[in-house]
Short mmCIF file of C-alpha atoms and ligand atoms in Angstrom, two decimals:
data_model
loop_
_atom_site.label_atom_id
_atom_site.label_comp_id
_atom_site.label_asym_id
_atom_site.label_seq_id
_atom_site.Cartn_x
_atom_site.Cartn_y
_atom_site.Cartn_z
CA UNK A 1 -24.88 0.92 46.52
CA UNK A 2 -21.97 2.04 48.40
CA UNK A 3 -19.15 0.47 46.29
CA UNK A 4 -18.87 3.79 43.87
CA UNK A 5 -16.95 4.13 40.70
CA UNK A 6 -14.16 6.14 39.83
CA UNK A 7 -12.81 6.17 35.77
CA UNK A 8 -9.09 6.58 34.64
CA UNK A 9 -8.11 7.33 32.24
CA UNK A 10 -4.32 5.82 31.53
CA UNK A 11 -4.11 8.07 28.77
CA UNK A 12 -0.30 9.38 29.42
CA UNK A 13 1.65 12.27 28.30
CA UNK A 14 4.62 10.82 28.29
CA UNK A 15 4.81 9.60 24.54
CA UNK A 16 6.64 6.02 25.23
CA UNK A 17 4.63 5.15 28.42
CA UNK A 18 3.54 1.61 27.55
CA UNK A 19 -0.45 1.83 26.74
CA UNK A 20 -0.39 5.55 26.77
CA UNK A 21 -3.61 6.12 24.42
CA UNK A 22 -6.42 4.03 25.42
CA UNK A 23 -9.78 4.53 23.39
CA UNK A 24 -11.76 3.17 25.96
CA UNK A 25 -11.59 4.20 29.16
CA UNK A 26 -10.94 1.82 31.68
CA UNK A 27 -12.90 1.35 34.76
CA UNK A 28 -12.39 -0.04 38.54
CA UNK A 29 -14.60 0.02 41.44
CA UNK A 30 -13.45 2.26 44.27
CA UNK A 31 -14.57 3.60 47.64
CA UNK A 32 -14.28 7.23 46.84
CA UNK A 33 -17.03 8.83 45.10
CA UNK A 34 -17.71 9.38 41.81
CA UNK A 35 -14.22 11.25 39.45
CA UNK A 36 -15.06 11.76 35.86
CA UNK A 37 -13.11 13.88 33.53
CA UNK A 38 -14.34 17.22 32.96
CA UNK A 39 -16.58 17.02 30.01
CA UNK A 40 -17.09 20.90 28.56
CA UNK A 41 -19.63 20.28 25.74
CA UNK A 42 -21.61 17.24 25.57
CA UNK A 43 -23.42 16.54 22.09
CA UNK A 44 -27.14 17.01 21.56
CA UNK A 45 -27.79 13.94 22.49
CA UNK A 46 -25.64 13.09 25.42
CA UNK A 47 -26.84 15.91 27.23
CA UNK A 48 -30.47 14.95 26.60
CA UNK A 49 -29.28 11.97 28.21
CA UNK A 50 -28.31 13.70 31.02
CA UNK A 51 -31.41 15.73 31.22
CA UNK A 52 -33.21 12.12 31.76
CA UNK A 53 -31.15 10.68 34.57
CA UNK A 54 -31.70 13.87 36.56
CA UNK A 55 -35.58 13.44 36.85
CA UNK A 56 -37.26 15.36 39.75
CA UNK A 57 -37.67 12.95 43.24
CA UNK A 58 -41.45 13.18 43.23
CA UNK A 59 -41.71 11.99 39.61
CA UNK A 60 -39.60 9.10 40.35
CA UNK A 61 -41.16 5.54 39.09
CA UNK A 62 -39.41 2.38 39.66
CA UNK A 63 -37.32 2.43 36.19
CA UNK A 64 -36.60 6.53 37.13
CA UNK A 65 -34.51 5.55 40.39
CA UNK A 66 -32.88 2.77 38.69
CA UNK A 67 -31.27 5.46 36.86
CA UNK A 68 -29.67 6.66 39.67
CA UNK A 69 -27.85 2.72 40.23
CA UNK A 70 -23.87 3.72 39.86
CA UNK A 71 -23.53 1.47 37.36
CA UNK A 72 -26.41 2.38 34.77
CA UNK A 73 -24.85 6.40 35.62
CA UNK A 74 -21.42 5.04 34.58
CA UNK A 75 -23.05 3.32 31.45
CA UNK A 76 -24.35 6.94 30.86
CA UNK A 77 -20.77 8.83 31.23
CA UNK A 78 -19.21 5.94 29.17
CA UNK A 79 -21.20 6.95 26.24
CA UNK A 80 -20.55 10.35 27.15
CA UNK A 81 -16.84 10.29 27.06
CA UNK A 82 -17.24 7.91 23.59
CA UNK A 83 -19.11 10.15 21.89
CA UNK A 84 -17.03 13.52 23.28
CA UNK A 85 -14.22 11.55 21.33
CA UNK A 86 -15.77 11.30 18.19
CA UNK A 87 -16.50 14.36 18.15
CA UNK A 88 -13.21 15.81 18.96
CA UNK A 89 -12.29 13.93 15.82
CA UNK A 90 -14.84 14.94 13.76
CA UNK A 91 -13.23 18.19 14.83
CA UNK A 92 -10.71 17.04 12.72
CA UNK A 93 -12.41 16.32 10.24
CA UNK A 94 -12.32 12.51 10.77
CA UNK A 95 -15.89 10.98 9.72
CA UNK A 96 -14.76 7.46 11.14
CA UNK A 97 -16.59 7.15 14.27
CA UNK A 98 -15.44 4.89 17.12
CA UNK A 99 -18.40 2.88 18.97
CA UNK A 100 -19.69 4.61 22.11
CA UNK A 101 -18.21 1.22 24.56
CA UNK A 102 -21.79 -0.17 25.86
CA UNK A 103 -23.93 1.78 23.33
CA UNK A 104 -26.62 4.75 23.94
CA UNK A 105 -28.08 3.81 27.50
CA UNK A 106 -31.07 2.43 26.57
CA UNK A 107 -32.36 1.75 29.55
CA UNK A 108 -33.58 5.58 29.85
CA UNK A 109 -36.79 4.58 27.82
CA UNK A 110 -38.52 6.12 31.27
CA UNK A 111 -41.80 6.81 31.56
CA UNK A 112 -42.55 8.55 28.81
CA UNK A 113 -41.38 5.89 26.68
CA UNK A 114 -38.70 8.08 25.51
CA UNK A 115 -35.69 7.03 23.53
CA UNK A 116 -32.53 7.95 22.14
CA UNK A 117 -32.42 6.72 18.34
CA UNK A 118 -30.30 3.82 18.03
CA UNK A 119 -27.58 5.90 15.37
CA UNK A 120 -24.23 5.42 16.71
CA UNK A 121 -25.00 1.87 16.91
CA UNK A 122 -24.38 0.64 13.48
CA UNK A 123 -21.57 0.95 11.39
CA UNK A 124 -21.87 3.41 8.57
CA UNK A 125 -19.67 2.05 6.23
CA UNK A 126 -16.86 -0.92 5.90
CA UNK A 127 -13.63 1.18 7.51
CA UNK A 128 -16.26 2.12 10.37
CA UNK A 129 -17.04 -1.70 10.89
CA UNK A 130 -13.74 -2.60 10.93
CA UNK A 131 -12.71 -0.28 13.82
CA UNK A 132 -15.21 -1.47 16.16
CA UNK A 133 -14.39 -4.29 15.64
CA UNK A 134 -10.80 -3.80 16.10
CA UNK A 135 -11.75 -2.02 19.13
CA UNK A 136 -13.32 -4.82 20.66
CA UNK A 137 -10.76 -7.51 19.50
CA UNK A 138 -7.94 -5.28 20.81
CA UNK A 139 -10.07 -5.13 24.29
CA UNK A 140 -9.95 -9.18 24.31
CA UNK A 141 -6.86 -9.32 23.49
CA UNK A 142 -5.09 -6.64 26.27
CA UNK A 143 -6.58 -8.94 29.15
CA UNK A 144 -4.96 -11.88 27.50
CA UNK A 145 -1.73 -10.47 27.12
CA UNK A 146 -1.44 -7.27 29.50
CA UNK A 147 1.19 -4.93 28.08
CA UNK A 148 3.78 -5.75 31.55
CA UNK A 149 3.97 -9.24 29.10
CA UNK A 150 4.47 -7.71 25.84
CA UNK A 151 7.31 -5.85 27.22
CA UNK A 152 8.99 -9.13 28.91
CA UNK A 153 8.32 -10.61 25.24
CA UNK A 154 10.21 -7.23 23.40
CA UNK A 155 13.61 -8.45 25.05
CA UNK A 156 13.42 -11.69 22.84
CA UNK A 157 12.72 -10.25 19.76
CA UNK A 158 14.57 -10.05 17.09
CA UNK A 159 16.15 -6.74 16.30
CA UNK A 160 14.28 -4.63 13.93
CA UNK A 161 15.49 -3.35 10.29
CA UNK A 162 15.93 -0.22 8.12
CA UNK A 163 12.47 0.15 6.90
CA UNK A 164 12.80 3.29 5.51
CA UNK A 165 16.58 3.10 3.93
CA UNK A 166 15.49 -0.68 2.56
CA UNK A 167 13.02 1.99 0.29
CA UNK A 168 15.08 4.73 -0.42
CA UNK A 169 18.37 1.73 -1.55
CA UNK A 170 16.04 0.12 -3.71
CA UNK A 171 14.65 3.96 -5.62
CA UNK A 172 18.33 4.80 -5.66
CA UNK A 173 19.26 1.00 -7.10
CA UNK A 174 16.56 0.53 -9.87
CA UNK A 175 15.92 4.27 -10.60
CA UNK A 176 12.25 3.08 -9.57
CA UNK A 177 9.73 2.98 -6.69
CA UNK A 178 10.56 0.76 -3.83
CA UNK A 179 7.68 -2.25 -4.06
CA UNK A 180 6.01 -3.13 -0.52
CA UNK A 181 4.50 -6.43 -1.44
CA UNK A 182 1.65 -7.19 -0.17
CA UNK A 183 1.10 -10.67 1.63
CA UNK A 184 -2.61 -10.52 1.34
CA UNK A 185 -4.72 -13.68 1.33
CA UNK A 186 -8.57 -11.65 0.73
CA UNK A 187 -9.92 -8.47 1.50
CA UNK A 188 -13.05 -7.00 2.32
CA UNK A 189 -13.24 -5.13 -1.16
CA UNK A 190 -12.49 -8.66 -3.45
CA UNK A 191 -12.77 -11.38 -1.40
CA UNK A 192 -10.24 -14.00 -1.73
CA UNK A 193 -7.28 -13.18 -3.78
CA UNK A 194 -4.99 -16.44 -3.60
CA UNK A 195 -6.23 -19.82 -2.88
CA UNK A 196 -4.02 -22.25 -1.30
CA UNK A 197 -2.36 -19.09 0.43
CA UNK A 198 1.22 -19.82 1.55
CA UNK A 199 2.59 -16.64 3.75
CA UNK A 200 5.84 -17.89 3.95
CA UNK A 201 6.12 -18.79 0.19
CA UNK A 202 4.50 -16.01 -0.97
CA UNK A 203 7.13 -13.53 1.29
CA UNK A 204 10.11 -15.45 -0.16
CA UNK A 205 9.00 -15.36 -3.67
CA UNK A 206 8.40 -11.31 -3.49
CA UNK A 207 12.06 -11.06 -2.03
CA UNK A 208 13.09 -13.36 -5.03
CA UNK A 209 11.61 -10.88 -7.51
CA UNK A 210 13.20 -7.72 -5.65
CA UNK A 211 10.82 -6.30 -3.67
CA UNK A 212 12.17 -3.85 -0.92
CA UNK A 213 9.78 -4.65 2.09
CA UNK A 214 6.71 -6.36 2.39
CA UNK A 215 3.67 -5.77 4.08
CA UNK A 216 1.63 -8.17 6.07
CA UNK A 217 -1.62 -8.17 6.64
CA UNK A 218 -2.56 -9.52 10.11
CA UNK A 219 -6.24 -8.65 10.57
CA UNK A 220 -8.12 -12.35 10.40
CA UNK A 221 -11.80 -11.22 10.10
CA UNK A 222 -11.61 -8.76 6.75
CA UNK A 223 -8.61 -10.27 5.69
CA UNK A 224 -7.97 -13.49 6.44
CA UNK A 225 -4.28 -12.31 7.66
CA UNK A 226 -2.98 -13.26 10.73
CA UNK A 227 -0.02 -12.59 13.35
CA UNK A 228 1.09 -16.08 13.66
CA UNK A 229 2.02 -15.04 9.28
CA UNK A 230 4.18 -11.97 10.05
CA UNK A 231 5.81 -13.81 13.02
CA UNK A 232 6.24 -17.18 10.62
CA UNK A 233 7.91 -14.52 7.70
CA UNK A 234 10.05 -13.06 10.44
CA UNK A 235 11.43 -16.62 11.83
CA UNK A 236 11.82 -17.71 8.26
CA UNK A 237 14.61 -15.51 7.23
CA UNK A 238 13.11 -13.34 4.91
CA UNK A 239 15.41 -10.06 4.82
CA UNK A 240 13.12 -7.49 3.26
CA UNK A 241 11.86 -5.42 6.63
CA UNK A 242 7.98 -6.29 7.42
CA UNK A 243 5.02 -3.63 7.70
CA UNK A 244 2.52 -4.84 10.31
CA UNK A 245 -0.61 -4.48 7.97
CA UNK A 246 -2.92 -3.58 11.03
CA UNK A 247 -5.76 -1.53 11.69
CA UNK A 248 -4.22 0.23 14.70
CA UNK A 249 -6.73 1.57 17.20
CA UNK A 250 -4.43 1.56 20.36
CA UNK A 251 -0.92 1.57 21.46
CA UNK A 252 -1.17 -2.26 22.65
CA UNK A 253 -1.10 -3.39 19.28
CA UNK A 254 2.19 -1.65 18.45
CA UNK A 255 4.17 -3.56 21.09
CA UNK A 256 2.84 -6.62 19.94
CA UNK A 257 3.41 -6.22 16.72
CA UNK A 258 6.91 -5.02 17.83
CA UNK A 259 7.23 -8.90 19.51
CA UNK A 260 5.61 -10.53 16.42
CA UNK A 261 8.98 -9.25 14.26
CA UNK A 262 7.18 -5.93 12.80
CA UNK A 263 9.97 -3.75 11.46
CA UNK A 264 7.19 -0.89 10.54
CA UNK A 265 3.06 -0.49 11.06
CA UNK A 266 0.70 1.79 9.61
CA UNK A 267 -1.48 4.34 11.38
CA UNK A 268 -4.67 5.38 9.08
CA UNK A 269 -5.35 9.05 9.48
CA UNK A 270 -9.13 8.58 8.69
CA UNK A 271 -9.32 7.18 12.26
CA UNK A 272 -6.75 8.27 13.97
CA UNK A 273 -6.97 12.21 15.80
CA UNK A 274 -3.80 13.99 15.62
CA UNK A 275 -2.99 13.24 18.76
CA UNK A 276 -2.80 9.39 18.37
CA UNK A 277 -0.87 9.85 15.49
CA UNK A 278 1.53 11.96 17.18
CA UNK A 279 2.09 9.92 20.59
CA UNK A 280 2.11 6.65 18.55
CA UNK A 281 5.08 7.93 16.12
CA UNK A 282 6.87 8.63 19.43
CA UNK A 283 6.55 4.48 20.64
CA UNK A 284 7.71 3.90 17.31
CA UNK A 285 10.91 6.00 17.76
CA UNK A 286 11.45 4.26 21.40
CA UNK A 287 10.65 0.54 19.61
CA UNK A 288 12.64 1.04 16.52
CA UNK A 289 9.96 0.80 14.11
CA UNK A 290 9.15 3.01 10.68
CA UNK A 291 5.61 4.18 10.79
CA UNK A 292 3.76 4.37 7.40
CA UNK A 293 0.83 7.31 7.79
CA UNK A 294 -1.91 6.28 5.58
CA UNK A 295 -4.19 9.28 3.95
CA UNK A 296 -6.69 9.28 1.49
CA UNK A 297 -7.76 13.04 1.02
CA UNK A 298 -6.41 16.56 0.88
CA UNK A 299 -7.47 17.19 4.42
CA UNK A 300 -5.56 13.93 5.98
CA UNK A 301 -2.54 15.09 3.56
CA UNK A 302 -2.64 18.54 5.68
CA UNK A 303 -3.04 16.76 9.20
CA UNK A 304 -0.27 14.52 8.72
CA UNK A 305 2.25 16.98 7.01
CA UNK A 306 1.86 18.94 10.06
CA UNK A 307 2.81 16.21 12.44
CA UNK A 308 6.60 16.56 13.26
CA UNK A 309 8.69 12.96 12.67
CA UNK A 310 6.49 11.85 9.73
CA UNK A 311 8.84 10.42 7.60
CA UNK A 312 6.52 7.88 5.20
CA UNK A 313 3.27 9.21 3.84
CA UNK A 314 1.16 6.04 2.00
CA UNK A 315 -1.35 7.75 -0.41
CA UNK A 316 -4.60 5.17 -0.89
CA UNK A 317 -5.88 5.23 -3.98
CA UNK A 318 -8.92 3.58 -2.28
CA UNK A 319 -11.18 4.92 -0.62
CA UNK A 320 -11.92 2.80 2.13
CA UNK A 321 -15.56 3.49 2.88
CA UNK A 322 -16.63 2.88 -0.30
CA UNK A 323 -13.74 0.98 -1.83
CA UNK A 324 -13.74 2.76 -5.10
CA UNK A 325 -10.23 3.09 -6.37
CA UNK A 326 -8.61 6.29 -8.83
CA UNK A 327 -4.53 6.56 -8.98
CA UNK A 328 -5.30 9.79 -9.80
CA UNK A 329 -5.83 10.15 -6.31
CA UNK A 330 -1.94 10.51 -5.63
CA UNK A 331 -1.52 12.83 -8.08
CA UNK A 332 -3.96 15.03 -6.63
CA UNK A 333 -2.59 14.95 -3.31
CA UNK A 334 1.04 15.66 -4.35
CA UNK A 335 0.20 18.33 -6.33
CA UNK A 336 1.65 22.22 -5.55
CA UNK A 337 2.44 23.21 -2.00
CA UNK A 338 1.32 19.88 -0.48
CA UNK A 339 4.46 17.85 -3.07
CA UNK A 340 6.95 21.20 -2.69
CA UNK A 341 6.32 20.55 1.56
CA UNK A 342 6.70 16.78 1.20
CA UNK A 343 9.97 17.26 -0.66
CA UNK A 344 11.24 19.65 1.58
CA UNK A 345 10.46 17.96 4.30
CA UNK A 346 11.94 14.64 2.70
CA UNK A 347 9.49 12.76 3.67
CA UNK A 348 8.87 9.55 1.30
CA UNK A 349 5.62 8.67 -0.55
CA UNK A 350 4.13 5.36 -0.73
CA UNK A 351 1.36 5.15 -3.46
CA UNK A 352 -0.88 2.10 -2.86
CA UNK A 353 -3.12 0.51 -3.85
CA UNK A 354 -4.64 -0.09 -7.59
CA UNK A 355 -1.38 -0.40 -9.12
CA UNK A 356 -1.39 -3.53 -11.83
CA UNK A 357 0.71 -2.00 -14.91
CA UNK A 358 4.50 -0.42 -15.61
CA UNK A 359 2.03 2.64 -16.84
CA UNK A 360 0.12 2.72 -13.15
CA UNK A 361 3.83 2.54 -11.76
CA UNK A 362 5.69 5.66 -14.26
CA UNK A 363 2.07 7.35 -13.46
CA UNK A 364 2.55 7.51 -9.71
CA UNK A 365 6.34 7.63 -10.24
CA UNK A 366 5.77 11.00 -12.08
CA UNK A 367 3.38 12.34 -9.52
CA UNK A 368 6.04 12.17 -6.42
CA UNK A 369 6.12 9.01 -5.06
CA UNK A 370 9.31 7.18 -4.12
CA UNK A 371 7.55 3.78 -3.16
CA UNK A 372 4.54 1.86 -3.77
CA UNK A 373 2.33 -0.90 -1.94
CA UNK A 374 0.56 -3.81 -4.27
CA UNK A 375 -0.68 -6.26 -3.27
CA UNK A 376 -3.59 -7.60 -5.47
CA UNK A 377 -1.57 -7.75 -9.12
CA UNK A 378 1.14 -9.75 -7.36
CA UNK A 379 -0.53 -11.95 -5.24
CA UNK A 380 -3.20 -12.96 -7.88
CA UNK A 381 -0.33 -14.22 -9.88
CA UNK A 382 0.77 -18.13 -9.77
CA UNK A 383 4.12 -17.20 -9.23
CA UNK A 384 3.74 -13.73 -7.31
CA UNK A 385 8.12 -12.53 -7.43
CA UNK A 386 8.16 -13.29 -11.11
CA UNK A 387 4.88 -11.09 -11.71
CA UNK A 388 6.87 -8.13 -9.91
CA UNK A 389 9.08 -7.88 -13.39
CA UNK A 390 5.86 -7.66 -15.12
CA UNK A 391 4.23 -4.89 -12.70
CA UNK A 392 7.54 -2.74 -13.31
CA UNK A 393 8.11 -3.40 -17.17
CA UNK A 394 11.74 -5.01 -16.23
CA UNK A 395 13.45 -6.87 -13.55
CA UNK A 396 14.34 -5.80 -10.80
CA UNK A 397 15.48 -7.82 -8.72
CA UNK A 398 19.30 -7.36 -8.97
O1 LIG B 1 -8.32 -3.92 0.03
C1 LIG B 1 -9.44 -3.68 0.53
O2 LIG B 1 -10.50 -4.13 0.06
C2 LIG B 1 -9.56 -2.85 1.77
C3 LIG B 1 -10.80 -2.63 2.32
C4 LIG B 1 -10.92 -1.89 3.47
C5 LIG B 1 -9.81 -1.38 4.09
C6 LIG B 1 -8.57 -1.59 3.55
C7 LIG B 1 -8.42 -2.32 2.39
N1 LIG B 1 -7.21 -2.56 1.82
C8 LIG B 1 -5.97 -2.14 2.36
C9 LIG B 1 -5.13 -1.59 1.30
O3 LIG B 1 -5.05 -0.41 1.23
C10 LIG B 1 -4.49 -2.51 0.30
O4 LIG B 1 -4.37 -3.78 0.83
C11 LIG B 1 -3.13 -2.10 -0.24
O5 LIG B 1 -3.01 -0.76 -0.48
C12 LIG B 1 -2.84 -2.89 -1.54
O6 LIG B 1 -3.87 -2.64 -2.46
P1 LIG B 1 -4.02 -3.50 -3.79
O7 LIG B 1 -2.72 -3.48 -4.52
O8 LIG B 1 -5.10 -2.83 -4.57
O9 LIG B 1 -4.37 -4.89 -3.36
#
């Protein structure tokens, strides 16, 4: 086969370049021979994989020299490259793995009816599950609006606003946390929250009641969210500034959050390397958005401190591989150096999730945070703004 292959990767160091941090690397056919990235230490298992596609020629059996087909090698380096990445994050100390893109090459079974175990294949948990599929959706959805669009689509959208300061005015106003409300239809952990679910009413009501933002969800397979809801809040009127409630696994799905009226997005540290975290605060900058940096442990809390232009830190009180929730969590993680950094640093906390009483709301209050996210208490509620008084012990919406 003389048409060989040659992989880019569009991954960009400038931190605004449109697309910059690809998970999967893309592919095109060229003349030229074979250009991989220099791969310095390939897992157990990858190189074994190696070790089988370079079989001696007199040992060769018809499935042994279809090995050697350019396409089955790139299938080999793909999973290569996937699972170098995971384990660069692992470096981290990030246990989410992203899925190798076409899977262990099982088409090595060779002769000797060798082959690699099928781990790495399945999801170990829910948060895992979620990013491969977000990974693949996110593929689909790049070919059906490439980014050159997005941008074209970014000069008709509405200006963003203040995420950040809409927080900080309402601590400053009520003496309390901001409230993020939570437009959240179902989720993975209790299934569906609100029948009959009305974005647009729901949004509306929560500004009624005082809340200072509001976050939507927009992931439709765990969630039930979409972004036609975010974009229908936006072109409603609703003033409070909108978090795009996303699972962000690339770059592309900042800009079009950006054109579906996103004023802010979140970026989960449990699957995001450094790196991402880092270049994808930068687009944020360029696009005008807040960024809300989700952690969950004492080791996230560290990463994310460390990354310079952090300025919102959401705490999850659940754990979202096994969906157990403890407020005590934020305490925990804003206690000593980590909460004397934080405050020196100004950056604001966002506790979330688990929060359903004016006790949960003094408790995290107490323990450093200047904001919270809820979304379950309210949204359970017939009339979800008026059930804001009752989640903070007193009204606040004026
Ligand atoms: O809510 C879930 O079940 C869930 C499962 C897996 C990943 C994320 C999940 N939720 C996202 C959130 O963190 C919450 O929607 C948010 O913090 C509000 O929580 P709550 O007030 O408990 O609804």
């Amino acid at each position: 086969m003389e048409g060989l292959v040659s992989m880019k990767s569009s991954a960009s160091s400038h931190p605004a370049a449109i697309g910059s941090l690809p998970r999967r690397p893309t592919f095109s056919i060229r003349r030229s021979q074979v250009t991989l990235p220099r791969v310095k230490r390939f897992s157990a298992a990858a190189a074994s994989i190696r070790a089988q596609q370079f079989v001696q020629p007199d040992t060769m059996d018809a499935s042994s020299a279809a090995r050697e087909e350019p396409e089955i090698v790139l299938k080999a380096k793909e999973w290569e490259v996937g699972m170098l990445q995971n384990e660069l994050a692992e470096s981290q100390g990030i246990r989410i793995r992203r899925q190798p893109p076409t899977g262990p090459p099982l088409h090595y079974v060779g002769p000797f009816e060798f082959r690699i175990q099928n781990e790495g294949n399945t999801p170990r948990n829910i948060l895992e599950e979620i990013v491969w599929h977000k990974d693949n959706e996110v593929h689909q959805l790049k070919q059906w609006k490439p980014i050159y669009t997005l941008k074209k689509a970014m000069e008709d959208a509405l200006p963003t606003r203040d995420f950040v300061g809409a927080l900080r005015e309402a601590n400053r106003r009520t003496g309390l946390p901001g409230l993020i409300a939570e437009v959240k239809k179902a989720s993975p952990s209790r299934g569906v929250l609100r029948e009959n679910f009305d974005p647009v009413e729901v949004a509306q009501s929560y500004e009624k009641g005082g809340a200072a933002c509001l976050s939507v969800l927009t992931d439709a397979k765990y969630f039930q969210g979409s972004f036609e809801n975010l974009e229908a809040i936006r072109k409603a009127g609703v003033k409070c500034p909108l978090l795009c409630k996303e699972f962000i696994v690339d770059a592309w799905q900042i800009y079009y959050a950006r054109t579906k009226g996103a004023d802010a997005i979140l970026l989960i540290a449990a699957i995001l390397p450094d790196l991402d975290i880092k270049y994808m605060i930068k687009i944020c900058k360029v696009l005008g958005l807040a960024a809300l940096v989700e952690v969950h442990d004492e080791r996230e809390m560290d990463r994310v401190i460390g990354i310079e232009g952090v300025e919102l830190i959401g705490i999850n009180n659940r754990n979202l591989e096994t969906f157990e929730v403890d407020i005590s969590n934020t305490k925990k993680l804003l206690e000593g150096e980590r909460g004397k950094l934080i405050r020196e640093k100004g950056i604001i906390v966002v506790g979330e999730s688990g929060l359903f009483t004016p006790e949960h709301i003094a408790y995290v209050q107490e323990a450093g945070v200047g904001a919270v996210l809820v979304g379950e208490s309210l949204v359970k509620q017939s009339d979800p703004g008026q059930a804001i008084s009752g989640l903070f012990g007193r009204d606040i919406s004026s």
